């Protein structure tokens, strides 16, 4: 079995644990490879404990930040398929992507709570059953779980679930110049 991109972070954490891996846009959050790997492992293990399977599609509706990066690596480590969502899209386009890709879980930023609530109200028009919100304590939407609380239920051990190196890593939709967005597929190894 080939390595997948999730194992890149594991290797970096072993080789350069104290080297800086992530700095947010404001410089207020800095993570070493070890810290980022531990956060990604916690999230990966929490997803596995919650029943996420290899090949399951998980949407991410966030700005570029630590939660996006750790979600991406966590999902790659366990063989789930990442579906990054463009926050500039309107709910109708997001609904199409969620339905078309088969997303069953959605991670979203607090600033997209209104959009997520609109998608949640649409009910069975999407396949999303589980909603994780990046929010301050007590500020999550009633239909969502706290991302941080969820992540912190997982252990820092490397997840035991592995996907083949040639499995699908992500489904990234392009802008639809002639209609709705289109999904090219991205393998884990190129």
Tab-separated table of C-alpha atoms in Angstrom:
chain	number	residue	atom	x	y	z
A	1	UNK	CA	0.000	0.000	0.000
A	2	UNK	CA	1.363	3.428	-0.933
A	3	UNK	CA	1.561	6.299	1.514
A	4	UNK	CA	-1.220	8.818	1.358
A	5	UNK	CA	-0.904	12.561	1.887
A	6	UNK	CA	-2.076	12.263	5.496
A	7	UNK	CA	1.105	10.364	6.294
A	8	UNK	CA	3.188	13.315	5.064
A	9	UNK	CA	2.221	15.162	8.226
A	10	UNK	CA	3.036	12.119	10.376
A	11	UNK	CA	6.512	11.902	8.837
A	12	UNK	CA	7.157	15.635	9.232
A	13	UNK	CA	6.087	15.432	12.888
A	14	UNK	CA	8.621	12.641	13.448
A	15	UNK	CA	11.462	14.310	11.521
A	16	UNK	CA	10.891	17.942	12.543
A	17	UNK	CA	8.522	17.968	15.533
A	18	UNK	CA	9.358	21.497	16.684
A	19	UNK	CA	9.556	23.122	13.256
A	20	UNK	CA	6.755	25.549	12.518
A	21	UNK	CA	4.120	24.002	10.249
A	22	UNK	CA	1.303	26.538	10.321
A	23	UNK	CA	0.837	30.255	10.973
A	24	UNK	CA	-2.620	31.767	10.659
A	25	UNK	CA	-3.205	34.988	8.731
A	26	UNK	CA	-2.999	37.170	11.831
A	27	UNK	CA	0.031	35.409	13.292
A	28	UNK	CA	-1.887	34.733	16.498
A	29	UNK	CA	-1.884	30.946	16.062
A	30	UNK	CA	1.307	29.070	15.338
A	31	UNK	CA	1.514	25.283	15.272
A	32	UNK	CA	4.546	23.018	15.055
A	33	UNK	CA	4.412	19.852	12.969
A	34	UNK	CA	3.975	17.873	16.189
A	35	UNK	CA	1.047	20.048	17.339
A	36	UNK	CA	-0.647	20.009	13.937
A	37	UNK	CA	-0.213	16.242	13.697
A	38	UNK	CA	-1.665	15.714	17.182
A	39	UNK	CA	-4.676	17.930	16.408
A	40	UNK	CA	-5.199	16.124	13.089
A	41	UNK	CA	-4.918	12.736	14.794
A	42	UNK	CA	-7.462	13.731	17.451
A	43	UNK	CA	-9.880	14.786	14.730
A	44	UNK	CA	-9.203	11.695	12.611
A	45	UNK	CA	-9.801	9.377	15.572
A	46	UNK	CA	-12.943	11.290	16.557
A	47	UNK	CA	-14.243	10.856	12.989
A	48	UNK	CA	-13.490	7.115	13.091
A	49	UNK	CA	-15.196	6.780	16.492
A	50	UNK	CA	-18.203	8.639	15.040
A	51	UNK	CA	-18.437	6.102	12.219
A	52	UNK	CA	-16.720	7.844	9.286
A	53	UNK	CA	-15.650	5.174	6.784
A	54	UNK	CA	-13.001	5.047	4.063
A	55	UNK	CA	-14.441	6.814	1.007
A	56	UNK	CA	-17.060	8.782	2.965
A	57	UNK	CA	-17.397	12.381	1.766
A	58	UNK	CA	-16.948	15.207	4.282
A	59	UNK	CA	-17.504	18.832	3.281
A	60	UNK	CA	-15.471	21.735	4.647
A	61	UNK	CA	-16.952	25.249	4.514
A	62	UNK	CA	-14.307	27.378	6.211
A	63	UNK	CA	-11.904	30.184	5.587
A	64	UNK	CA	-8.246	29.209	5.301
A	65	UNK	CA	-7.209	28.408	8.852
A	66	UNK	CA	-5.927	25.768	11.235
A	67	UNK	CA	-9.237	23.905	11.265
A	68	UNK	CA	-9.216	23.554	7.476
A	69	UNK	CA	-5.643	22.232	7.470
A	70	UNK	CA	-6.166	19.806	10.350
A	71	UNK	CA	-9.465	18.605	8.852
A	72	UNK	CA	-7.809	18.012	5.489
A	73	UNK	CA	-4.990	15.944	7.003
A	74	UNK	CA	-7.327	14.121	9.416
A	75	UNK	CA	-9.660	13.052	6.631
A	76	UNK	CA	-6.744	12.053	4.387
A	77	UNK	CA	-5.281	9.893	7.162
A	78	UNK	CA	-8.492	7.869	7.486
A	79	UNK	CA	-9.277	7.660	3.779
A	80	UNK	CA	-12.322	9.912	3.818
A	81	UNK	CA	-12.869	12.179	0.816
A	82	UNK	CA	-12.495	15.926	1.421
A	83	UNK	CA	-15.006	18.168	-0.356
A	84	UNK	CA	-13.785	21.757	0.126
A	85	UNK	CA	-16.594	24.242	-0.437
A	86	UNK	CA	-16.127	27.732	-1.831
A	87	UNK	CA	-17.564	30.126	0.748
A	88	UNK	CA	-18.431	32.591	-2.019
A	89	UNK	CA	-21.073	30.259	-3.478
A	90	UNK	CA	-24.757	30.825	-2.786
A	91	UNK	CA	-26.792	28.184	-0.901
A	92	UNK	CA	-28.320	26.773	-4.118
A	93	UNK	CA	-24.838	26.045	-5.523
A	94	UNK	CA	-23.636	24.626	-2.205
A	95	UNK	CA	-26.746	22.437	-2.007
A	96	UNK	CA	-25.950	21.083	-5.478
A	97	UNK	CA	-22.352	20.261	-4.500
A	98	UNK	CA	-23.404	18.610	-1.228
A	99	UNK	CA	-25.978	16.463	-3.009
A	100	UNK	CA	-23.863	15.716	-6.090
A	101	UNK	CA	-20.793	14.704	-4.074
A	102	UNK	CA	-22.715	12.769	-1.423
A	103	UNK	CA	-21.348	14.726	1.554
A	104	UNK	CA	-22.646	13.163	4.782
A	105	UNK	CA	-20.893	15.480	7.245
A	106	UNK	CA	-20.121	19.178	7.079
A	107	UNK	CA	-17.488	21.162	8.982
A	108	UNK	CA	-18.240	24.886	8.885
A	109	UNK	CA	-16.901	28.145	10.328
A	110	UNK	CA	-18.945	30.209	12.727
A	111	UNK	CA	-19.117	32.998	10.162
A	112	UNK	CA	-20.992	30.647	7.812
A	113	UNK	CA	-23.629	29.699	10.382
A	114	UNK	CA	-26.363	31.503	8.426
A	115	UNK	CA	-25.463	29.624	5.228
A	116	UNK	CA	-25.217	26.298	7.086
A	117	UNK	CA	-28.575	26.948	8.756
A	118	UNK	CA	-30.133	27.583	5.339
A	119	UNK	CA	-28.676	24.307	4.038
A	120	UNK	CA	-29.840	22.465	7.168
A	121	UNK	CA	-33.387	23.818	6.684
A	122	UNK	CA	-33.431	22.267	3.227
A	123	UNK	CA	-33.441	18.870	4.923
A	124	UNK	CA	-33.410	15.930	2.545
A	125	UNK	CA	-32.216	18.031	-0.408
A	126	UNK	CA	-28.710	17.195	0.833
A	127	UNK	CA	-27.311	14.015	2.358
A	128	UNK	CA	-25.699	15.897	5.264
A	129	UNK	CA	-26.567	14.196	8.541
A	130	UNK	CA	-23.841	15.540	10.845
A	131	UNK	CA	-22.856	19.198	11.245
A	132	UNK	CA	-19.649	20.363	13.010
A	133	UNK	CA	-19.333	24.068	13.724
A	134	UNK	CA	-16.118	25.905	14.538
A	135	UNK	CA	-17.554	28.135	17.245
A	136	UNK	CA	-16.917	29.556	20.688
A	137	UNK	CA	-18.366	27.642	23.619
A	138	UNK	CA	-22.136	28.032	23.740
A	139	UNK	CA	-22.372	29.692	20.314
A	140	UNK	CA	-23.018	26.658	18.112
A	141	UNK	CA	-26.201	26.407	16.086
A	142	UNK	CA	-28.786	24.051	17.636
A	143	UNK	CA	-28.314	21.536	14.803
A	144	UNK	CA	-24.492	21.447	15.070
A	145	UNK	CA	-21.868	19.997	17.388
A	146	UNK	CA	-18.847	21.994	18.493
A	147	UNK	CA	-15.868	21.182	16.281
A	148	UNK	CA	-13.390	21.659	19.142
A	149	UNK	CA	-15.390	19.499	21.555
A	150	UNK	CA	-15.709	16.827	18.860
A	151	UNK	CA	-11.995	16.955	17.984
A	152	UNK	CA	-11.010	16.702	21.628
A	153	UNK	CA	-12.846	13.374	22.029
A	154	UNK	CA	-10.228	11.735	19.808
A	155	UNK	CA	-6.838	10.444	20.910
A	156	UNK	CA	-3.474	11.746	19.669
A	157	UNK	CA	-2.415	8.261	18.506
A	158	UNK	CA	-2.002	7.741	14.781
A	159	UNK	CA	-5.322	6.475	13.370
A	160	UNK	CA	-5.363	2.773	12.572
A	161	UNK	CA	-7.513	3.184	9.458
A	162	UNK	CA	-5.510	3.625	6.266
A	163	UNK	CA	-6.546	4.277	2.699
A	164	UNK	CA	-4.626	3.141	-0.343
A	165	UNK	CA	-2.315	5.754	-1.798
A	166	UNK	CA	-4.332	5.854	-5.010
A	167	UNK	CA	-7.715	6.415	-3.342
A	168	UNK	CA	-9.618	9.630	-3.966
A	169	UNK	CA	-8.404	12.397	-1.648
A	170	UNK	CA	-10.756	15.207	-2.580
A	171	UNK	CA	-13.501	16.346	-4.872
A	172	UNK	CA	-12.919	19.987	-5.745
A	173	UNK	CA	-15.656	21.616	-7.747
A	174	UNK	CA	-14.755	24.149	-10.409
A	175	UNK	CA	-16.873	27.178	-11.089
A	176	UNK	CA	-19.638	26.372	-13.525
A	177	UNK	CA	-19.278	28.881	-16.353
A	178	UNK	CA	-22.084	27.219	-18.286
A	179	UNK	CA	-24.137	26.082	-15.318
A	180	UNK	CA	-23.531	24.366	-12.010
A	181	UNK	CA	-20.045	23.602	-10.613
A	182	UNK	CA	-18.182	20.580	-12.019
A	183	UNK	CA	-16.227	17.982	-9.998
A	184	UNK	CA	-12.807	16.812	-11.186
A	185	UNK	CA	-11.309	14.131	-8.872
A	186	UNK	CA	-7.942	14.327	-7.137
A	187	UNK	CA	-6.009	11.134	-6.268
A	188	UNK	CA	-3.944	11.032	-3.059
A	189	UNK	CA	-0.739	10.259	-4.962
A	190	UNK	CA	0.237	11.896	-8.228
